[in-house]
Short mmCIF file of C-alpha atoms in Angstrom, two decimals:
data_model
loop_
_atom_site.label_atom_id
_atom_site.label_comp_id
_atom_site.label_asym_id
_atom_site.label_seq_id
_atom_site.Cartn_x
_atom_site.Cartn_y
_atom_site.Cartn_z
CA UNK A 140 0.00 0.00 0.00
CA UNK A 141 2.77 2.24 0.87
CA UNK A 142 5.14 1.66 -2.06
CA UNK A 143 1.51 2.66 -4.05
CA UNK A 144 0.59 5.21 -2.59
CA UNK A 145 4.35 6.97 -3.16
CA UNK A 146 4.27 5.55 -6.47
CA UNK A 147 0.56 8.00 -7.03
CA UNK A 148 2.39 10.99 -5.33
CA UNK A 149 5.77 10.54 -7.17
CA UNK A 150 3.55 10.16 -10.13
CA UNK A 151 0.79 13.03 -9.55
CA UNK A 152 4.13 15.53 -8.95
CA UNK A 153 5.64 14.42 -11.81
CA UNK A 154 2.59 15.42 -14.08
CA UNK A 155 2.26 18.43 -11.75
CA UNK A 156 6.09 19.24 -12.89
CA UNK A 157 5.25 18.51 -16.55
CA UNK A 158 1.94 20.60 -16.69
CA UNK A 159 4.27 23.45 -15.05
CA UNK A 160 6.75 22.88 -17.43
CA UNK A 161 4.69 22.81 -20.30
CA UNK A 162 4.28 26.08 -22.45
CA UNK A 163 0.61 25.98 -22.42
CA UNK A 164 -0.22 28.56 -19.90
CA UNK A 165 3.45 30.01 -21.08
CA UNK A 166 1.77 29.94 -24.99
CA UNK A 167 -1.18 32.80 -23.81
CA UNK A 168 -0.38 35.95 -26.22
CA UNK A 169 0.57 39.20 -25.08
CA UNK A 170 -1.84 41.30 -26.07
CA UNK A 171 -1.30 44.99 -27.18
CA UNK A 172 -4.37 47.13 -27.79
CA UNK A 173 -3.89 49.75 -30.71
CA UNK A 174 -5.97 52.21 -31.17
CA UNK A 175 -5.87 54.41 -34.35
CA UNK A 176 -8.84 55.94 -36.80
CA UNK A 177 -9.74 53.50 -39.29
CA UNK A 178 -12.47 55.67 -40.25
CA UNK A 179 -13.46 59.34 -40.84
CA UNK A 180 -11.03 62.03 -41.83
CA UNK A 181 -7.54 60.57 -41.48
CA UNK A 182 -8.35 56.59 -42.20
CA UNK A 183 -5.87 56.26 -44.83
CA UNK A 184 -3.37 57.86 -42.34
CA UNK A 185 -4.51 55.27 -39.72
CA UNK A 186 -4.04 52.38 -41.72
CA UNK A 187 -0.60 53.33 -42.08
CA UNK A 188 -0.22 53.23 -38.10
CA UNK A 189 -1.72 49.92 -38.16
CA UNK A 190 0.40 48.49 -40.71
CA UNK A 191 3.71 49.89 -39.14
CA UNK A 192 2.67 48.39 -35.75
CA UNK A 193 1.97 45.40 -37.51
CA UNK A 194 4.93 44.90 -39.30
CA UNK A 195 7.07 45.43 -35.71
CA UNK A 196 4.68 42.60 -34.43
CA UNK A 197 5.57 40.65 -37.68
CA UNK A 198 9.64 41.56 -37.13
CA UNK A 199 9.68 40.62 -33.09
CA UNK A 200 7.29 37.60 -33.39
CA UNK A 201 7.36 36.62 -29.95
CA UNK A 202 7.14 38.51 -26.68
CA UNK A 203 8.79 36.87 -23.11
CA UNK A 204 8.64 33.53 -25.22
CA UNK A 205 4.66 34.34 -26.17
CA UNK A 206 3.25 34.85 -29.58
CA UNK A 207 1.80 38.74 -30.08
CA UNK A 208 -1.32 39.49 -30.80
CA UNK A 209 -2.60 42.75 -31.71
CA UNK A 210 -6.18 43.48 -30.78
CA UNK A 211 -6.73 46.60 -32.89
CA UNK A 212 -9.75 49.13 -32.23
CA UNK A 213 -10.88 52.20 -34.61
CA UNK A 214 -11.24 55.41 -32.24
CA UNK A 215 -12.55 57.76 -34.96
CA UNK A 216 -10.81 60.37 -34.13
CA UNK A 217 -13.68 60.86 -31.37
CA UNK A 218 -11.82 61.18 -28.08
CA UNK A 219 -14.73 59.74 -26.06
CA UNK A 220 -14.77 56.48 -28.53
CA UNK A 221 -10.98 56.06 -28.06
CA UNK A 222 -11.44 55.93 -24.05
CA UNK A 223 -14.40 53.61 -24.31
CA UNK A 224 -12.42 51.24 -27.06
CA UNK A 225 -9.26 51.67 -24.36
CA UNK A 226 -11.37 50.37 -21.80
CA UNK A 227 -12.72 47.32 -23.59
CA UNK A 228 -8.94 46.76 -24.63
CA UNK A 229 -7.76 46.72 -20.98
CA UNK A 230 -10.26 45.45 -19.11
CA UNK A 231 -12.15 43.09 -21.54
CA UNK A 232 -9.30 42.12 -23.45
CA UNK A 233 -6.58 42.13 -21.06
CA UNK A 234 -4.37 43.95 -23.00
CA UNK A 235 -0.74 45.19 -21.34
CA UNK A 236 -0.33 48.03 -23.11
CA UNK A 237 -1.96 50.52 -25.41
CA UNK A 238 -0.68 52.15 -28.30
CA UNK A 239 -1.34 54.24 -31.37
CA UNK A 240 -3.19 57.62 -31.18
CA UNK A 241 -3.47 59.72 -34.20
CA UNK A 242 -5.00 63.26 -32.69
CA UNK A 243 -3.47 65.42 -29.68
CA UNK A 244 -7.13 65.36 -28.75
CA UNK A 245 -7.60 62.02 -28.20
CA UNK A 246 -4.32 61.14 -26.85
CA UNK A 247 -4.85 63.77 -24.10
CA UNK A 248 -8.03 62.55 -23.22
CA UNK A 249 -7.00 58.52 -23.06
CA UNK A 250 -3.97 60.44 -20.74
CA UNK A 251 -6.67 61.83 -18.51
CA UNK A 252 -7.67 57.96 -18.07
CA UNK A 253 -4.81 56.76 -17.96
CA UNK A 254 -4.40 55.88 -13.92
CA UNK A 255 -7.41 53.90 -14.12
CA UNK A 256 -6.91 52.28 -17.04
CA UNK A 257 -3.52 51.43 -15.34
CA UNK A 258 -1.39 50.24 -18.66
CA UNK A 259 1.77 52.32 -20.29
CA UNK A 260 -0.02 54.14 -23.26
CA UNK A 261 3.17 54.37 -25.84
CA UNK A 262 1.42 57.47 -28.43
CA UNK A 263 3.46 57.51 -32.42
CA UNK A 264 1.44 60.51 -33.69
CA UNK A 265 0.52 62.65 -31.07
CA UNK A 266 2.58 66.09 -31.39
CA UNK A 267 1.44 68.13 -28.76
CA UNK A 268 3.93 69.58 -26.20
CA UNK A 269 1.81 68.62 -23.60
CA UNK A 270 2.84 65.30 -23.20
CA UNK A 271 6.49 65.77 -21.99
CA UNK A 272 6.22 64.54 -18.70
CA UNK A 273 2.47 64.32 -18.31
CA UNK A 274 1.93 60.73 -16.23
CA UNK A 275 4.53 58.18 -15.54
CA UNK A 276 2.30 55.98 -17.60
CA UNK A 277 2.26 57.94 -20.70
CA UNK A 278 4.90 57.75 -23.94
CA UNK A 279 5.57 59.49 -26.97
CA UNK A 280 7.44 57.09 -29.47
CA UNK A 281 6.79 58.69 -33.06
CA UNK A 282 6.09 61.79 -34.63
CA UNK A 283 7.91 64.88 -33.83
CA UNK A 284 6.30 66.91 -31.08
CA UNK A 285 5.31 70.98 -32.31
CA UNK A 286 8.62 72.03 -30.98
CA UNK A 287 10.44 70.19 -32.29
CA UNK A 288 8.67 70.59 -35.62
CA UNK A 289 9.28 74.45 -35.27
CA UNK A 290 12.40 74.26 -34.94
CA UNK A 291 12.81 72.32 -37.96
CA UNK A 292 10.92 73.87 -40.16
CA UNK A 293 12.06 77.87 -38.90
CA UNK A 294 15.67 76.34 -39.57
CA UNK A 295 14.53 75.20 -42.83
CA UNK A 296 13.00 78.41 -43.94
CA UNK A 297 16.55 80.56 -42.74
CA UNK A 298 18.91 78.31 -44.72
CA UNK A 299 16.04 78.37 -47.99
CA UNK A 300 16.61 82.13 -49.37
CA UNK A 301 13.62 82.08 -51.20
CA UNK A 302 11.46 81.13 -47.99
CA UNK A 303 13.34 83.41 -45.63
CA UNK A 304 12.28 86.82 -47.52
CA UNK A 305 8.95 85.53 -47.37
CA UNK A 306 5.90 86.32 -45.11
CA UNK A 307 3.56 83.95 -43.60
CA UNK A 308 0.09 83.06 -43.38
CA UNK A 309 -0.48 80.38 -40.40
CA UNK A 310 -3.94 78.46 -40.93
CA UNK A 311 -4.10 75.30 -38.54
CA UNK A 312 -6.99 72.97 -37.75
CA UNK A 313 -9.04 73.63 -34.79
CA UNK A 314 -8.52 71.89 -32.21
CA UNK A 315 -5.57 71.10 -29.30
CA UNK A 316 -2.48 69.84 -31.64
CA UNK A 317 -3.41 72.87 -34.04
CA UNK A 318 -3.27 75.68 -31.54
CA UNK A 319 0.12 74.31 -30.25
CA UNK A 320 1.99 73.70 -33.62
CA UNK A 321 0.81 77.25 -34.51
CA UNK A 322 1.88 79.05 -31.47
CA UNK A 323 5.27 77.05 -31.31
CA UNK A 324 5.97 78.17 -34.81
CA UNK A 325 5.08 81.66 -34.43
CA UNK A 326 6.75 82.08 -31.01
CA UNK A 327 9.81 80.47 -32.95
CA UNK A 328 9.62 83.19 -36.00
CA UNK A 329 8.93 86.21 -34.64
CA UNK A 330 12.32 85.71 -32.23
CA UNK A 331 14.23 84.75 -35.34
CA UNK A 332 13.28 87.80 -37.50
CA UNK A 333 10.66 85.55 -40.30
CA UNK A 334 7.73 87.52 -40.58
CA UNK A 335 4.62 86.26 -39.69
CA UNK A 336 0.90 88.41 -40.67
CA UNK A 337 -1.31 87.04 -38.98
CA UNK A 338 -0.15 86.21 -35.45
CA UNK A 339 -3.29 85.31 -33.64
CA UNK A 340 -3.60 82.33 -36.39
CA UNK A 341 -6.39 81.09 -38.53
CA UNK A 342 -8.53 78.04 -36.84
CA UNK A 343 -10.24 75.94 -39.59
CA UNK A 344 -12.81 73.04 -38.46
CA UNK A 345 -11.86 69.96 -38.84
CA UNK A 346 -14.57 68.99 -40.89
CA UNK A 347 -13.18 71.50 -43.23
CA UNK A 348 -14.14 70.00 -46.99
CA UNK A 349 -13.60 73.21 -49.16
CA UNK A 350 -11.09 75.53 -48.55
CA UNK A 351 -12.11 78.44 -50.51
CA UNK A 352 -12.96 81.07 -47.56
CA UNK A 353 -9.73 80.33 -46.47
CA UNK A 354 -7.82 80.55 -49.61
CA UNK A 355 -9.61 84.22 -50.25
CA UNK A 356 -8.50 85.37 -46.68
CA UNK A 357 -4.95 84.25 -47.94
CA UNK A 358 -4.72 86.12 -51.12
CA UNK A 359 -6.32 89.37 -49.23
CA UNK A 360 -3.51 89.14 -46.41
CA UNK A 361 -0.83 90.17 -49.14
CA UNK A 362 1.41 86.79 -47.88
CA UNK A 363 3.63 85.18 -49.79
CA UNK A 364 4.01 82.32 -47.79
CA UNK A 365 1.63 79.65 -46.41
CA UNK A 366 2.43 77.78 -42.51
CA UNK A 367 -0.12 74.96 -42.06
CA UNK A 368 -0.91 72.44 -39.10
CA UNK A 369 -3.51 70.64 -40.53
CA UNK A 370 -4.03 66.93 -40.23
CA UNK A 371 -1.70 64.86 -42.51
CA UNK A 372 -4.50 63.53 -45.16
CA UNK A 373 -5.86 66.98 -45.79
CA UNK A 374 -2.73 68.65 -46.65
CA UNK A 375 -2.95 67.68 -50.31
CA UNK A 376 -6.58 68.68 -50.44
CA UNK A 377 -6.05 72.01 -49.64
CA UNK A 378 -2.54 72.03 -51.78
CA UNK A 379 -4.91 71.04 -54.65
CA UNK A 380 -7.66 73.71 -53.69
CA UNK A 381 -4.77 76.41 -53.53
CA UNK A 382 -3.48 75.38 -56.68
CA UNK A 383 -6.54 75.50 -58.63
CA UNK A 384 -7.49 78.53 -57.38
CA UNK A 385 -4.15 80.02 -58.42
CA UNK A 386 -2.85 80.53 -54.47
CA UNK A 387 0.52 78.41 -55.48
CA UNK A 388 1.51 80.54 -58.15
CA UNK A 389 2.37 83.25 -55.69
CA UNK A 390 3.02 81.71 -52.11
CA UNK A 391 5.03 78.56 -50.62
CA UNK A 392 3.86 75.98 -48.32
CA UNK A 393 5.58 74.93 -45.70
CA UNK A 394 4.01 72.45 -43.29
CA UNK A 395 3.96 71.52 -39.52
CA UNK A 396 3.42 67.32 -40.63
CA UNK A 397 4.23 65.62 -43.60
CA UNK A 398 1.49 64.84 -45.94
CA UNK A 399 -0.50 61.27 -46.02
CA UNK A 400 1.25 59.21 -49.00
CA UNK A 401 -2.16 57.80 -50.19
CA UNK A 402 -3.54 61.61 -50.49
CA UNK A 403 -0.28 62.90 -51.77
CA UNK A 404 -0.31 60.36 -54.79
CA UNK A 405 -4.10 61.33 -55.08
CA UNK A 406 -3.40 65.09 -55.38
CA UNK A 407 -1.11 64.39 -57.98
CA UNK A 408 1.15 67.49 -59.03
CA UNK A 409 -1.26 69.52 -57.36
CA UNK A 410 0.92 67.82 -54.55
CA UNK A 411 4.15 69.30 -55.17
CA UNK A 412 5.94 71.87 -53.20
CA UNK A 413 5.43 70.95 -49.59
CA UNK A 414 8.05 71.76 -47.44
CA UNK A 415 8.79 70.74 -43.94
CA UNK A 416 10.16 68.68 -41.16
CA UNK A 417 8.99 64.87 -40.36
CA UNK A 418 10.34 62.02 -39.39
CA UNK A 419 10.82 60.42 -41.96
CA UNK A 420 11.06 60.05 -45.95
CA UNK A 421 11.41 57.07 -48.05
CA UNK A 422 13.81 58.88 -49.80
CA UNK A 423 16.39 58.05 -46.89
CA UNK A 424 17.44 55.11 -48.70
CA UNK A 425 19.70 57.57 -51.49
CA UNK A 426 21.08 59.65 -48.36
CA UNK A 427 24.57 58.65 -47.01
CA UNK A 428 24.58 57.25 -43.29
CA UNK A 429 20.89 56.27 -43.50
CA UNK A 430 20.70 53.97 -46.77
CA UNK A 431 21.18 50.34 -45.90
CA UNK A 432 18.50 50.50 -42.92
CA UNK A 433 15.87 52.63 -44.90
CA UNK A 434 16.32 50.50 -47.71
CA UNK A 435 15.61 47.38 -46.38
CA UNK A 436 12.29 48.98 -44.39
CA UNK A 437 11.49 50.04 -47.29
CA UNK A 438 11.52 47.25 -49.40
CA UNK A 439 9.90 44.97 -46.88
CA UNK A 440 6.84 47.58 -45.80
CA UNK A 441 6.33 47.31 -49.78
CA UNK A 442 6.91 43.43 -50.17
CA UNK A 443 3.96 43.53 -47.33
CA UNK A 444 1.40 46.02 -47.40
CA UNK A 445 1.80 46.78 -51.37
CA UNK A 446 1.57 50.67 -49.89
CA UNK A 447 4.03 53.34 -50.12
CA UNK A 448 6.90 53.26 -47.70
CA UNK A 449 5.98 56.32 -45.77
CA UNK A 450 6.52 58.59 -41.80
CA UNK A 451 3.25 57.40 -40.30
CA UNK A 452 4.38 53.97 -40.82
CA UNK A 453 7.97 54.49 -40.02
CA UNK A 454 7.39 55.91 -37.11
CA UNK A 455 4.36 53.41 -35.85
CA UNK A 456 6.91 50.82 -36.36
CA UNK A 457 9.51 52.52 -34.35
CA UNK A 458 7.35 53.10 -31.63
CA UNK A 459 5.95 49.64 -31.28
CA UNK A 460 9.80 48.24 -31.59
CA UNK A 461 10.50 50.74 -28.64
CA UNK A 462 7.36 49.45 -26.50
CA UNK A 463 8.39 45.59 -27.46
CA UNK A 464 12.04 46.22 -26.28
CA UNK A 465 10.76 47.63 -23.21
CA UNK A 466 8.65 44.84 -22.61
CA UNK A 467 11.51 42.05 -22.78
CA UNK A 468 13.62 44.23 -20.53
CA UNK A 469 10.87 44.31 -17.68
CA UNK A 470 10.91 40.60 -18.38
CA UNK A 471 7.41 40.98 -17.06
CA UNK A 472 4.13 42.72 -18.11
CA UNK A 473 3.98 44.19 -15.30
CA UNK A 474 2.93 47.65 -15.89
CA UNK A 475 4.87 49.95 -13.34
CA UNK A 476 7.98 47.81 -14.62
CA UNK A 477 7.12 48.22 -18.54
CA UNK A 478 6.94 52.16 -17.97
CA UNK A 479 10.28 51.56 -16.09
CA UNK A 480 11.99 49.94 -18.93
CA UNK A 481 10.09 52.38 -21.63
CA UNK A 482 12.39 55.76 -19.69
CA UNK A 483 15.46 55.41 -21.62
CA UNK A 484 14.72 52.69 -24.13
CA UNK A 485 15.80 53.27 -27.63
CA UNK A 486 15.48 51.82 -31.12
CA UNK A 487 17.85 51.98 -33.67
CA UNK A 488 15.86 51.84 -37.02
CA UNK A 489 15.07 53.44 -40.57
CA UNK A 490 15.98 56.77 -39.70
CA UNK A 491 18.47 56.04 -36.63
CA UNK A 492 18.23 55.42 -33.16
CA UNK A 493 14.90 56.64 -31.81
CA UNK A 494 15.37 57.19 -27.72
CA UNK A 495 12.76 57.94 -24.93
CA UNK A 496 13.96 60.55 -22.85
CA UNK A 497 13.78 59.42 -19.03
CA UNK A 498 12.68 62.98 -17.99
CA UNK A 499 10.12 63.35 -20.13
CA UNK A 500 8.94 60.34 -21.50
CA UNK A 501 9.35 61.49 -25.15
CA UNK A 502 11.35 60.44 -27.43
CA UNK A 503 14.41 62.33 -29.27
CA UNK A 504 15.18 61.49 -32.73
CA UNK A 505 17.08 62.69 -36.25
CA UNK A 506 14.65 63.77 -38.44
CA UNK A 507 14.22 65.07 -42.40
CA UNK A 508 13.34 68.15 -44.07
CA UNK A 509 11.71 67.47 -47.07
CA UNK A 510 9.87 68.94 -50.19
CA UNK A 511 7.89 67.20 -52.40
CA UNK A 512 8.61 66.75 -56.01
CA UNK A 513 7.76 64.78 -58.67
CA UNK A 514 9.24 61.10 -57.93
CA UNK A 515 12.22 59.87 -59.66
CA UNK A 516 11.75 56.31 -61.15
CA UNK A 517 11.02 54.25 -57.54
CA UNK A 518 10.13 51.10 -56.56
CA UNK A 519 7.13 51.58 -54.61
CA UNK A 520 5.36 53.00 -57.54
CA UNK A 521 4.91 56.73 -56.01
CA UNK A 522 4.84 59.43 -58.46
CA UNK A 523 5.11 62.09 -56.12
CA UNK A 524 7.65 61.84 -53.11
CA UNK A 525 9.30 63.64 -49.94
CA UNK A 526 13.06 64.96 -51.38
CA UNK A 527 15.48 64.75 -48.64
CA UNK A 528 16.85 67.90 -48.66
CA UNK A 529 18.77 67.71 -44.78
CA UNK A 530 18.66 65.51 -42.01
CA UNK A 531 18.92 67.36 -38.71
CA UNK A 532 20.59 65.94 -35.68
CA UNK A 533 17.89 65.00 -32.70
CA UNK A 534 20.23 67.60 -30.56
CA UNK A 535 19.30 69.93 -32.46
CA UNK A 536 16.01 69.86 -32.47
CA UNK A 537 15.75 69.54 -28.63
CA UNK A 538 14.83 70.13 -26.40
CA UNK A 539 17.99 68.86 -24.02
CA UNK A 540 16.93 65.47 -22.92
CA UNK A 541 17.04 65.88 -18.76
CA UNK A 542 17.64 62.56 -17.26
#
């Protein structure tokens, strides 16, 4: 009876060990919740997100030894629908972390949630300056942020003779990331002698379909230059609107994003002409120190999603690679110990190494200035394309990382 009964025991702790050991309850995913508009306004812009995100899920395949699934939710744009999707994605689905965010509006609203929702919430759009150091829990890993943005673009316009004589009409959308990129820009002119004529801004609704009020109010302010912060997929419409009411034979654009790639090839050579800083350009794979990396993000983001290689998914990438690295490094998905690992984690991708600030929680990166021109002969089958024109050092765009 003895010798059994230690027989059942040695037995019933052996499959005890084995059902331990086994990767079943190892083999659960670890899920990510991304949230980005897959409808309205700036879909096409959102799908780029998604696909960047994507393809870093597709790159890292696994995550502390788990597969990684992405549970993906469309927020509309509508901050209210993005904190009701980030709740389903945390609490229903269990996600561990949240990331995405197209709109300053949204992303400062899902940061007002944040504490409950208790999850790091890594943002690879959202510009405004708001977020540097806004809750422990809360990342930007992506898109320039409006200062930064200034800073690029103001340098761009001193070193470009022909937009440094120039003087300036600022039209933004209405709403919080507008307000900011305008006021950063202007606050950034007027102290380095560009002229600006209308100081107190133009605010155009987002729901902004023709342009023509705004293009008259243009023309009648005598300015020969154009500063816009409006919403990436729109900035072709209106470039097209401008042109064909004769606005672009007179002023230049220069522009607090870069323009959609879907909407830019839509707007045809209506699209051509756009100045500014970003993050990123395709056209990094022809400029020396960049080439090999951009090239081969390039080519696979084409191989892939049969879509031009382009910043929102560059930097949606980056950002997801940053939030992945900072998983493995907590070993754990924990939450207080992902946000831990996220303060100084960096990537070192298509465009360079991409670090998160400690201080702030934002990251600092290199970034391009670009114009758009009529594409060279190209892989990706664009006919209109971001020219690198300089690549500015992240230290100079600032601001001074503050451990």
């Amino acid at each position: 009876g003895k010798a059994m009964k230690r027989m059942l025991i040695i037995g019933a702790s052996l499959l005890l060990a084995l059902a331990l050991a086994l990767p079943a309850v190892a083999a659960d995913p670890v899920k990510i919740g991304v949230l980005v508009p897959l409808t309205g306004i700036v879909a096409n812009g959102g799908k780029e997100m998604a696909n960047g995100i994507d393809m870093a899920a597709k790159d890292k395949k696994t995550l502390l030894g788990r597969p990684i699934k992405l549970v993906v939710e469309d927020t509309q744009v509508k901050p209210a629908v993005a904190v009701s999707k980030a709740e389903k994605l945390v609490f229903q689905e269990k996600s561990v972390a949240l990331i995405g965010v197209f709109s300053s509006g949204v992303g400062l609203a899902l940061a007002k949630n944040i504490d409950k929702l208790n999850v790091p919430f890594v943002s690879t759009h959202v510009m405004t300056t708001k977020f540097y150091g806004l809750n422990p829990l809360v990342f930007r890993s992506g898109q320039l942020a409006n200062d930064q943005t200034a800073v690029g673009n103001v340098e761009g316009i001193l070193a470009t003779p022909d937009l440094k004589k120039r003087s300036y009409y600022v039209l933004v959308h209405d709403y919080a990331w507008g307000h900011d990129a305008a006021k950063r820009f202007i606050a950034l002119a007027k102290a380095k002698g560009i002229k600006v004529v209308n100081p107190d801004f133009d605010k155009a609704p987002i729901k902004t379909k023709n342009w023509s009020t705004y293009i008259s109010k243009i023309k009648a302010s005598g300015a020969d230059g154009i500063y816009i912060a409006l919403i990436t997929d729109v900035i072709p419409r209106f470039m097209k609107q401008a042109t064909e009411f004769g606005l672009m034979k007179t002023c230049r654009l220069v522009s607090g994003a870069a323009p959609g790639a879907v909407d830019l090839e839509n707007a045809g050579l209506a699209g051509v002409g756009i100045f500014g800083a970003s993050d990123y350009a395709w056209d990094l794979e022809n400029f020396p120190g960049y080439q090999a990396k951009a090239k081969d993000w390039n080519q696979r983001y084409f191989k892939m999603y049969k879509a031009i290689p382009c910043d929102a998914a560059a930097h949606s990438y980056v950002g997801a690679m940053n939030l992945f690295s900072a998983i493995e490094k907590a070993g754990s998905t924990d939450p207080q110990k992902i946000a831990a690992a996220l303060r100084g984690i960096s990537y070192d991708g298509p465009y360079g190494k991409v670090y998160i600030c400690p201080g702030d929680n934002c990251m600092r990166n290199d970034a391009v200035l670009t114009e758009t021109m009529k594409a060279p002969q190209n892989p990706y089958g664009a006919t209109i394309y971001m020219k690198v024109l300089k690549v500015f050092p992240a230290k100079e765009l600032g601001p001074p990382c503050k451990n």
